[in-house]
Amino acid sequence: QVQLVESGGGLVQPGGSLRLSCVTSGIVFDIYTMAWFRQAPGKQREWVAAIDTGGTTKYADSEEGRFTISRDNAKNTVSLQMNSLKPEDTAVYYCNAARWNAGSATNVNYWGQGTQVTVSS
């Protein structure tokens, strides 16, 4: 059974920091591209950051320089360090694991249940 379990969310003041973690099980972690998405109330889920199997990272423009995604293949974990948080960062943050299955020509995607991040004074 595949599980992605996020943790680390909470309430933080503007300008503060949080570190989210996502522990996975049931997948061969190091062959998956890992990503973080978020969904604010009344808005669509949006991509935040990703790290591929080689460790290459990419970020949405609004997060560049403030967020850092990392992975620990030995611990099957992906993390998101978030600094200089803004009220507009308030959302449920979701962990995603994705890979291309060449045999079936399909994308394989798994999602965590999400962790709430609230940035407010």
Coordinates of C-alpha atoms in Angstrom, one line a residue:
Q1 CA 0.0 0.0 0.0
V2 CA 1.4 3.4 -1.0
Q3 CA 1.4 6.1 1.6
L4 CA 2.6 9.7 1.6
V5 CA 2.3 11.3 5.0
E6 CA 3.0 15.0 5.3
S7 CA 3.8 16.8 8.5
G8 CA 5.2 20.1 9.8
G9 CA 2.3 22.4 9.0
G10 CA 1.0 24.9 11.4
L11 CA 0.4 28.5 12.3
V12 CA 3.2 31.0 11.7
Q13 CA 3.6 34.7 11.6
P14 CA 4.4 36.6 8.4
G15 CA 8.1 36.5 7.8
G16 CA 8.4 33.2 9.7
S17 CA 9.6 29.8 8.6
L18 CA 8.2 26.2 8.5
R19 CA 9.7 23.0 7.3
L20 CA 7.3 20.4 5.8
S21 CA 8.2 16.8 5.5
C22 CA 6.6 13.9 3.5
V23 CA 7.5 10.4 4.4
T24 CA 6.6 7.8 1.8
S25 CA 6.2 4.0 1.9
G26 CA 5.1 1.4 -0.6
I27 CA 7.0 3.0 -3.6
V28 CA 10.6 2.8 -4.9
F29 CA 11.2 6.3 -3.7
D30 CA 14.3 7.1 -5.7
I31 CA 12.7 6.5 -9.1
Y32 CA 10.0 9.1 -8.4
T33 CA 10.0 12.8 -9.0
M34 CA 8.8 14.4 -5.8
A35 CA 6.8 17.6 -5.7
W36 CA 4.9 19.9 -3.4
F37 CA 1.5 21.4 -4.4
R38 CA -0.8 23.7 -2.4
Q39 CA -4.4 24.6 -2.5
A40 CA -5.8 27.7 -0.9
P41 CA -9.5 28.1 0.0
G42 CA -11.6 28.7 -3.1
K43 CA -8.6 28.2 -5.5
Q44 CA -7.2 25.4 -7.6
R45 CA -4.4 23.3 -6.5
E46 CA -1.1 24.8 -7.7
W47 CA 2.4 23.4 -8.1
V48 CA 5.0 24.8 -5.7
A49 CA 8.3 23.0 -6.2
A50 CA 9.7 19.7 -7.6
I51 CA 12.9 17.7 -7.3
D52 CA 13.7 15.0 -9.8
T53 CA 15.5 11.7 -9.3
G54 CA 18.8 13.3 -10.0
G55 CA 18.3 16.1 -7.4
T56 CA 17.5 18.8 -9.9
T57 CA 15.0 21.3 -8.4
K58 CA 12.5 23.7 -9.9
Y59 CA 10.2 26.2 -8.2
A60 CA 7.2 28.3 -9.1
D61 CA 8.2 31.9 -9.7
S62 CA 6.5 33.2 -6.5
E63 CA 8.5 30.7 -4.3
E64 CA 11.9 31.1 -6.0
G65 CA 14.4 32.1 -3.3
R66 CA 12.1 31.6 -0.4
F67 CA 11.4 27.8 -0.5
T68 CA 13.9 25.0 -0.8
I69 CA 12.9 21.4 -1.7
S70 CA 15.1 18.5 -0.8
R71 CA 15.0 14.8 -0.7
D72 CA 16.6 12.0 1.3
N73 CA 16.5 8.8 -0.6
A74 CA 17.8 6.8 2.4
K75 CA 14.8 7.9 4.4
N76 CA 12.2 8.0 1.6
T77 CA 11.5 11.6 2.5
V78 CA 11.0 14.9 0.7
S79 CA 11.1 18.2 2.6
L80 CA 10.1 21.7 1.9
Q81 CA 11.8 24.5 3.8
M82 CA 9.7 27.6 3.6
N83 CA 11.2 31.0 4.7
S84 CA 9.9 34.5 4.6
L85 CA 6.3 33.3 4.7
K86 CA 3.5 35.5 3.5
P87 CA -0.2 35.4 4.3
E88 CA -0.7 34.4 0.6
D89 CA 1.2 31.2 1.3
T90 CA -1.7 30.0 3.5
A91 CA -3.0 26.8 2.0
V92 CA -3.1 23.0 2.4
Y93 CA 0.2 21.7 1.2
Y94 CA 0.3 18.3 -0.6
C95 CA 3.1 15.9 -1.3
N96 CA 3.2 14.3 -4.7
A97 CA 5.2 11.4 -6.1
A98 CA 5.2 11.0 -9.9
R99 CA 6.9 8.9 -12.5
W100 CA 6.4 7.9 -16.1
N101 CA 5.5 4.3 -16.7
A102 CA 6.9 3.5 -20.1
G103 CA 5.4 0.1 -20.3
S104 CA 1.8 1.4 -20.0
A105 CA 2.6 4.9 -21.3
T106 CA 0.9 6.4 -18.3
N107 CA 1.8 8.8 -15.6
V108 CA 1.8 7.3 -12.1
N109 CA 0.8 9.7 -9.4
Y110 CA 0.4 9.4 -5.7
W111 CA -0.7 12.1 -3.2
G112 CA -0.6 12.7 0.5
Q113 CA -3.5 13.8 2.6
G114 CA -2.1 17.4 3.0
T115 CA -1.0 19.5 5.9
Q116 CA -2.4 23.0 6.7
V117 CA -0.1 26.0 6.6
T118 CA -1.5 29.2 8.0
V119 CA 0.4 32.5 7.8
S120 CA -1.2 35.1 10.0
S121 CA -0.4 37.6 12.7

